[in-house]
Short mmCIF file of C-alpha atoms in Angstrom, two decimals:
data_model
loop_
_atom_site.label_atom_id
_atom_site.label_comp_id
_atom_site.label_asym_id
_atom_site.label_seq_id
_atom_site.Cartn_x
_atom_site.Cartn_y
_atom_site.Cartn_z
CA UNK A 1 -84.23 163.29 71.84
CA UNK A 2 -83.69 159.70 70.70
CA UNK A 3 -84.09 158.45 67.17
CA UNK A 4 -86.47 155.69 66.12
CA UNK A 5 -83.54 153.30 65.67
CA UNK A 6 -82.28 154.03 69.21
CA UNK A 7 -85.77 153.47 70.64
CA UNK A 8 -85.97 150.20 68.69
CA UNK A 9 -82.63 149.00 70.04
CA UNK A 10 -83.72 149.84 73.60
CA UNK A 11 -86.92 147.85 73.03
CA UNK A 12 -85.00 144.82 71.80
CA UNK A 13 -82.63 145.04 74.76
CA UNK A 14 -85.52 145.23 77.23
CA UNK A 15 -87.29 142.29 75.59
CA UNK A 16 -84.11 140.20 75.73
CA UNK A 17 -83.56 141.14 79.37
CA UNK A 18 -87.08 139.94 80.20
CA UNK A 19 -86.46 136.64 78.41
CA UNK A 20 -83.20 136.20 80.29
CA UNK A 21 -85.00 136.82 83.57
CA UNK A 22 -87.42 134.05 82.65
CA UNK A 23 -84.48 131.77 81.84
CA UNK A 24 -82.83 132.58 85.17
CA UNK A 25 -86.08 131.90 87.04
CA UNK A 26 -86.47 128.55 85.27
CA UNK A 27 -82.90 127.48 86.10
CA UNK A 28 -83.37 128.87 89.61
CA UNK A 29 -86.23 126.45 90.20
CA UNK A 30 -83.61 123.69 90.54
CA UNK A 31 -80.57 125.77 91.56
CA UNK A 32 -81.91 127.81 94.47
CA UNK A 33 -80.51 131.16 95.54
CA UNK A 34 -77.91 131.46 92.78
CA UNK A 35 -79.41 133.98 90.36
CA UNK A 36 -76.10 135.84 90.03
CA UNK A 37 -74.31 132.64 89.01
CA UNK A 38 -77.00 131.87 86.44
CA UNK A 39 -76.78 135.42 85.07
CA UNK A 40 -73.01 135.09 84.77
CA UNK A 41 -73.33 131.76 82.95
CA UNK A 42 -75.86 133.30 80.56
CA UNK A 43 -73.52 136.23 79.91
CA UNK A 44 -70.70 133.79 79.21
CA UNK A 45 -72.83 131.93 76.67
CA UNK A 46 -74.01 135.19 75.08
CA UNK A 47 -70.41 136.34 74.73
CA UNK A 48 -69.43 133.07 73.03
CA UNK A 49 -67.09 132.03 75.84
CA UNK A 50 -66.40 129.14 78.19
CA UNK A 51 -66.91 128.93 81.95
CA UNK A 52 -64.54 127.51 84.59
CA UNK A 53 -66.18 126.69 87.93
CA UNK A 54 -63.86 126.05 90.87
CA UNK A 55 -65.81 124.73 93.82
CA UNK A 56 -66.47 121.82 96.15
CA UNK A 57 -68.47 118.78 95.00
CA UNK A 58 -72.21 118.83 95.55
CA UNK A 59 -72.94 122.55 95.23
CA UNK A 60 -74.79 122.34 91.89
CA UNK A 61 -72.23 122.55 89.09
CA UNK A 62 -73.77 119.71 87.08
CA UNK A 63 -77.27 120.98 87.84
CA UNK A 64 -76.35 124.41 86.46
CA UNK A 65 -75.06 122.98 83.17
CA UNK A 66 -77.99 120.63 82.62
CA UNK A 67 -80.67 123.13 83.65
CA UNK A 68 -79.19 125.87 81.46
CA UNK A 69 -79.04 123.57 78.44
CA UNK A 70 -82.57 122.27 78.94
CA UNK A 71 -84.03 125.74 79.45
CA UNK A 72 -82.41 127.01 76.24
CA UNK A 73 -83.28 123.93 74.21
CA UNK A 74 -79.64 122.93 73.83
CA UNK A 75 -77.94 119.54 73.89
CA UNK A 76 -75.70 118.86 76.90
CA UNK A 77 -73.19 116.05 77.49
CA UNK A 78 -71.02 115.33 80.51
CA UNK A 79 -67.52 113.86 80.57
CA UNK A 80 -65.92 112.73 83.82
CA UNK A 81 -62.23 113.54 83.42
CA UNK A 82 -59.88 110.92 84.87
CA UNK A 83 -56.17 110.19 84.70
CA UNK A 84 -56.62 107.50 82.02
CA UNK A 85 -58.85 109.57 79.73
CA UNK A 86 -57.57 109.80 76.14
CA UNK A 87 -58.08 112.65 73.65
CA UNK A 88 -60.10 110.29 71.45
CA UNK A 89 -62.51 109.77 74.35
CA UNK A 90 -63.37 113.47 74.04
CA UNK A 91 -63.18 114.43 70.37
CA UNK A 92 -63.85 111.02 68.78
CA UNK A 93 -61.83 108.64 66.62
CA UNK A 94 -61.67 106.83 63.32
CA UNK A 95 -63.06 103.29 63.67
CA UNK A 96 -62.82 100.61 60.99
CA UNK A 97 -66.24 99.73 59.56
CA UNK A 98 -66.36 96.17 58.20
CA UNK A 99 -69.44 96.79 56.07
CA UNK A 100 -67.85 99.76 54.33
CA UNK A 101 -64.34 98.30 54.46
CA UNK A 102 -63.10 101.74 55.46
CA UNK A 103 -62.50 103.77 58.58
CA UNK A 104 -65.48 105.83 59.75
CA UNK A 105 -65.39 108.77 62.14
CA UNK A 106 -67.25 108.26 65.41
CA UNK A 107 -67.79 111.69 67.03
CA UNK A 108 -66.99 112.09 70.70
CA UNK A 109 -69.00 113.89 73.38
CA UNK A 110 -67.47 117.25 72.38
CA UNK A 111 -70.01 117.33 69.54
CA UNK A 112 -72.70 119.01 71.61
CA UNK A 113 -73.85 122.51 72.59
CA UNK A 114 -72.82 122.52 76.24
CA UNK A 115 -70.03 120.18 77.31
CA UNK A 116 -69.68 119.66 81.05
CA UNK A 117 -66.01 118.78 81.61
CA UNK A 118 -66.24 117.50 85.17
CA UNK A 119 -63.02 117.70 87.22
CA UNK A 120 -60.99 118.80 84.22
CA UNK A 121 -57.75 118.92 86.20
CA UNK A 122 -57.90 115.18 86.94
CA UNK A 123 -57.08 114.35 83.31
CA UNK A 124 -53.57 114.32 81.91
CA UNK A 125 -52.27 117.37 80.03
CA UNK A 126 -52.59 115.36 76.82
CA UNK A 127 -56.31 114.82 77.40
CA UNK A 128 -56.81 118.42 78.55
CA UNK A 129 -55.19 119.70 75.36
CA UNK A 130 -57.84 117.90 73.29
CA UNK A 131 -60.21 120.72 74.21
CA UNK A 132 -57.95 123.58 73.11
CA UNK A 133 -58.89 123.62 69.42
CA UNK A 134 -62.56 123.04 70.25
CA UNK A 135 -62.67 125.93 72.72
CA UNK A 136 -60.71 128.38 70.60
CA UNK A 137 -61.99 127.63 67.11
CA UNK A 138 -65.22 125.66 67.53
CA UNK A 139 -63.85 122.68 65.61
CA UNK A 140 -61.77 119.52 66.03
CA UNK A 141 -59.26 117.90 63.70
CA UNK A 142 -58.96 114.11 63.48
CA UNK A 143 -56.69 112.38 60.96
CA UNK A 144 -56.14 115.67 59.14
CA UNK A 145 -59.85 116.33 58.66
CA UNK A 146 -61.37 119.36 60.38
CA UNK A 147 -64.92 119.00 61.62
CA UNK A 148 -67.00 121.95 62.92
CA UNK A 149 -68.80 121.65 66.24
CA UNK A 150 -72.49 122.45 66.74
CA UNK A 151 -73.26 126.08 67.45
CA UNK A 152 -73.53 127.48 69.99
CA UNK A 153 -70.74 125.58 71.72
CA UNK A 154 -69.75 126.14 75.33
CA UNK A 155 -67.51 124.27 77.75
CA UNK A 156 -68.43 124.40 81.43
CA UNK A 157 -65.42 122.90 83.20
CA UNK A 158 -65.22 122.17 86.91
CA UNK A 159 -62.39 121.52 89.30
CA UNK A 160 -62.05 121.15 93.06
CA UNK A 161 -59.44 123.68 94.26
CA UNK A 162 -59.11 122.00 97.67
CA UNK A 163 -58.17 118.47 96.58
CA UNK A 164 -54.93 118.54 94.58
CA UNK A 165 -53.96 114.88 95.02
CA UNK A 166 -53.72 113.15 91.64
CA UNK A 167 -54.49 116.28 89.64
CA UNK A 168 -52.77 118.13 86.82
CA UNK A 169 -53.13 121.89 87.34
CA UNK A 170 -54.35 123.72 84.24
CA UNK A 171 -51.55 125.66 82.55
CA UNK A 172 -52.09 129.38 82.07
CA UNK A 173 -52.42 128.86 78.32
CA UNK A 174 -55.50 126.72 78.95
CA UNK A 175 -56.93 128.83 81.76
CA UNK A 176 -56.77 131.77 79.39
CA UNK A 177 -59.19 129.96 77.07
CA UNK A 178 -61.94 130.32 79.67
CA UNK A 179 -63.80 133.59 79.39
CA UNK A 180 -64.88 133.52 83.03
CA UNK A 181 -63.99 131.77 86.27
CA UNK A 182 -66.42 131.64 89.16
CA UNK A 183 -67.67 129.49 92.02
CA UNK A 184 -71.21 128.59 93.09
CA UNK A 185 -70.69 128.41 96.84
CA UNK A 186 -72.96 127.11 99.55
CA UNK A 187 -76.63 128.13 99.44
CA UNK A 188 -78.06 130.46 102.06
CA UNK A 189 -79.96 128.97 104.97
CA UNK A 190 -83.40 129.73 103.52
CA UNK A 191 -82.43 128.27 100.14
CA UNK A 192 -81.01 125.13 101.75
CA UNK A 193 -84.14 124.59 103.84
CA UNK A 194 -86.20 124.95 100.66
CA UNK A 195 -83.85 122.47 98.96
CA UNK A 196 -84.48 119.89 101.69
CA UNK A 197 -88.24 120.52 101.74
CA UNK A 198 -88.59 119.95 97.98
CA UNK A 199 -86.09 117.11 97.60
CA UNK A 200 -88.77 114.71 96.36
CA UNK A 201 -90.99 117.13 94.43
CA UNK A 202 -88.76 119.57 92.57
CA UNK A 203 -88.27 118.89 88.84
CA UNK A 204 -85.14 117.31 87.45
CA UNK A 205 -82.94 119.66 85.39
CA UNK A 206 -83.65 117.68 82.21
CA UNK A 207 -87.41 117.95 82.80
CA UNK A 208 -87.56 121.75 82.87
CA UNK A 209 -89.67 123.51 80.23
CA UNK A 210 -87.82 125.06 77.30
CA UNK A 211 -88.04 128.85 77.50
CA UNK A 212 -85.34 130.09 75.17
CA UNK A 213 -84.32 128.63 71.87
CA UNK A 214 -82.29 129.21 68.73
CA UNK A 215 -84.04 132.49 67.90
CA UNK A 216 -83.40 133.94 71.36
CA UNK A 217 -79.75 132.88 71.34
CA UNK A 218 -79.22 134.41 67.91
CA UNK A 219 -80.85 137.67 69.06
CA UNK A 220 -78.69 137.60 72.17
CA UNK A 221 -75.49 137.24 70.16
CA UNK A 222 -76.56 140.04 67.81
CA UNK A 223 -77.30 142.31 70.78
CA UNK A 224 -73.83 141.73 72.21
CA UNK A 225 -72.23 142.43 68.82
CA UNK A 226 -74.26 145.63 68.40
CA UNK A 227 -73.54 146.94 71.89
CA UNK A 228 -72.57 150.62 72.03
CA UNK A 229 -69.18 151.06 73.72
CA UNK A 230 -68.03 154.64 74.28
CA UNK A 231 -64.35 155.47 73.68
CA UNK A 232 -64.06 156.29 77.39
CA UNK A 233 -65.15 152.76 78.27
CA UNK A 234 -62.55 151.24 75.95
CA UNK A 235 -59.91 153.50 77.48
CA UNK A 236 -61.01 152.40 80.96
CA UNK A 237 -60.58 148.74 80.01
CA UNK A 238 -57.10 149.48 78.63
CA UNK A 239 -56.23 151.35 81.83
CA UNK A 240 -57.21 148.34 83.92
CA UNK A 241 -55.25 145.92 81.74
CA UNK A 242 -52.14 148.13 81.77
CA UNK A 243 -52.42 148.51 85.55
CA UNK A 244 -52.16 144.73 85.97
CA UNK A 245 -48.93 144.76 83.96
CA UNK A 246 -47.37 147.39 86.22
CA UNK A 247 -48.53 145.97 89.54
CA UNK A 248 -45.54 145.00 91.74
CA UNK A 249 -47.35 141.96 93.22
CA UNK A 250 -47.99 140.30 89.86
CA UNK A 251 -45.46 138.18 87.99
CA UNK A 252 -47.21 139.10 84.77
CA UNK A 253 -50.32 141.04 83.89
CA UNK A 254 -53.33 140.48 81.67
CA UNK A 255 -52.92 139.81 77.95
CA UNK A 256 -54.68 141.61 75.08
CA UNK A 257 -57.05 138.63 74.96
CA UNK A 258 -58.02 139.43 78.55
CA UNK A 259 -58.93 142.98 77.54
CA UNK A 260 -61.11 141.69 74.71
CA UNK A 261 -62.74 139.22 77.09
CA UNK A 262 -63.41 141.93 79.67
CA UNK A 263 -65.12 144.21 77.15
CA UNK A 264 -67.08 141.34 75.58
CA UNK A 265 -68.33 140.13 78.96
CA UNK A 266 -69.26 143.65 80.05
CA UNK A 267 -71.31 143.96 76.85
CA UNK A 268 -73.10 140.68 77.62
CA UNK A 269 -73.85 141.78 81.18
CA UNK A 270 -75.29 145.03 79.81
CA UNK A 271 -77.66 142.99 77.64
CA UNK A 272 -78.87 141.03 80.68
CA UNK A 273 -79.61 144.39 82.34
CA UNK A 274 -81.76 145.54 79.40
CA UNK A 275 -79.35 148.14 78.01
CA UNK A 276 -77.74 148.63 74.61
CA UNK A 277 -74.68 150.47 75.96
CA UNK A 278 -71.89 149.56 78.39
CA UNK A 279 -71.37 151.36 81.69
CA UNK A 280 -68.27 151.37 83.89
CA UNK A 281 -70.23 149.38 86.46
CA UNK A 282 -70.58 146.57 83.90
CA UNK A 283 -66.79 146.41 83.55
CA UNK A 284 -66.30 146.51 87.32
CA UNK A 285 -68.98 143.84 87.90
CA UNK A 286 -67.22 141.23 85.77
CA UNK A 287 -63.54 142.22 86.17
CA UNK A 288 -62.77 139.65 88.88
CA UNK A 289 -64.43 136.80 86.97
CA UNK A 290 -62.61 137.67 83.73
CA UNK A 291 -59.16 138.54 85.07
CA UNK A 292 -58.49 136.56 88.25
CA UNK A 293 -57.53 133.30 86.53
CA UNK A 294 -55.34 135.16 84.04
CA UNK A 295 -53.05 136.78 86.63
CA UNK A 296 -50.13 135.32 88.60
CA UNK A 297 -49.38 136.85 92.01
CA UNK A 298 -45.72 136.72 93.04
CA UNK A 299 -44.57 134.32 95.77
CA UNK A 300 -43.95 137.24 98.13
CA UNK A 301 -47.47 138.55 97.50
CA UNK A 302 -49.03 135.16 98.21
CA UNK A 303 -47.05 134.86 101.47
CA UNK A 304 -48.48 138.21 102.53
CA UNK A 305 -52.01 136.99 101.81
CA UNK A 306 -52.58 138.75 98.49
CA UNK A 307 -54.66 136.99 95.83
CA UNK A 308 -55.61 137.77 92.27
CA UNK A 309 -59.07 138.80 93.47
CA UNK A 310 -57.71 141.20 96.10
CA UNK A 311 -55.31 142.77 93.60
CA UNK A 312 -58.15 143.27 91.10
CA UNK A 313 -60.23 144.88 93.85
CA UNK A 314 -57.34 147.23 94.58
CA UNK A 315 -57.07 148.20 90.91
CA UNK A 316 -60.82 148.81 90.60
CA UNK A 317 -60.58 151.15 93.56
CA UNK A 318 -57.60 153.12 92.22
CA UNK A 319 -57.93 153.25 88.41
CA UNK A 320 -59.94 156.38 87.48
CA UNK A 321 -63.46 155.68 86.23
CA UNK A 322 -64.93 157.61 83.26
CA UNK A 323 -67.79 159.91 84.16
CA UNK A 324 -69.67 160.51 80.91
CA UNK A 325 -69.92 158.96 77.44
CA UNK A 326 -70.57 161.36 74.55
CA UNK A 327 -74.04 161.05 73.04
CA UNK A 328 -75.35 158.91 75.87
CA UNK A 329 -76.68 159.23 79.39
CA UNK A 330 -74.22 160.10 82.18
CA UNK A 331 -72.03 157.18 83.26
CA UNK A 332 -72.12 156.61 87.02
CA UNK A 333 -68.66 156.85 88.53
CA UNK A 334 -69.34 154.06 91.05
#
């Protein structure tokens, strides 16, 4: 039997899942055939993280950011990162005001809810580092004064992995700040035909109706915080993280922050599925997106064709999966 509180938590989870489906459908009206990508972006936002998208130009990265912000009633700003971009172009600067006869802070585009950092790796390391404090602590410091950023705050950064000329690869310390890494990919044939057929009639991302809002986002964050995680699930996450540290094809394994990110993202994915508890399948579903950019395959492994994604797939297939969580329904082993 379940208690009234358990039934209430299930009801909240189901209601949130339905709202998230409506959000995904709204975003999907301008980003066709990419429901899984939208769900992953929503989970990233719910978990309070940042998203790195590595993909070719023209597949919908900007559309995703703008449509997600509009649907949730959030403010979105875009910054095109270039080699001559300065930190002050991102976080803002003190500018002398003649009327006040004193310097006045002019906030930069980072003061928003969703910041689209387009082609992040084209900016210098100095400009890239301007985002570190904002991403980690939700604030920026200018002239010794710390200023909080609007909440929620999320960075959606993009980079083209196939065009390295004139770029500055992100260091691992900065890649680790991104909760998830994914790609959008080409649409399927049916979706692309629909895209061409509606090129003059489909709505613009900034014209979509607002479906979510502050109340839904707050409920979403509370649901992730209140997620039930069985001890066996936590042990499974630790087993996966430790397995990366022992793998012979990795120069180094995942950090404790990666383990926290994996569990947090699994909790957010569980919310999108309408549950108030985490299953092993939730961990397995997001492991590649959470861990792949945090691992470094050895040179010998790369020469043999191994990648971070293939190594993670190997670990998911070999690390034992918990079967049952005490006090809850059986946990599927697959």
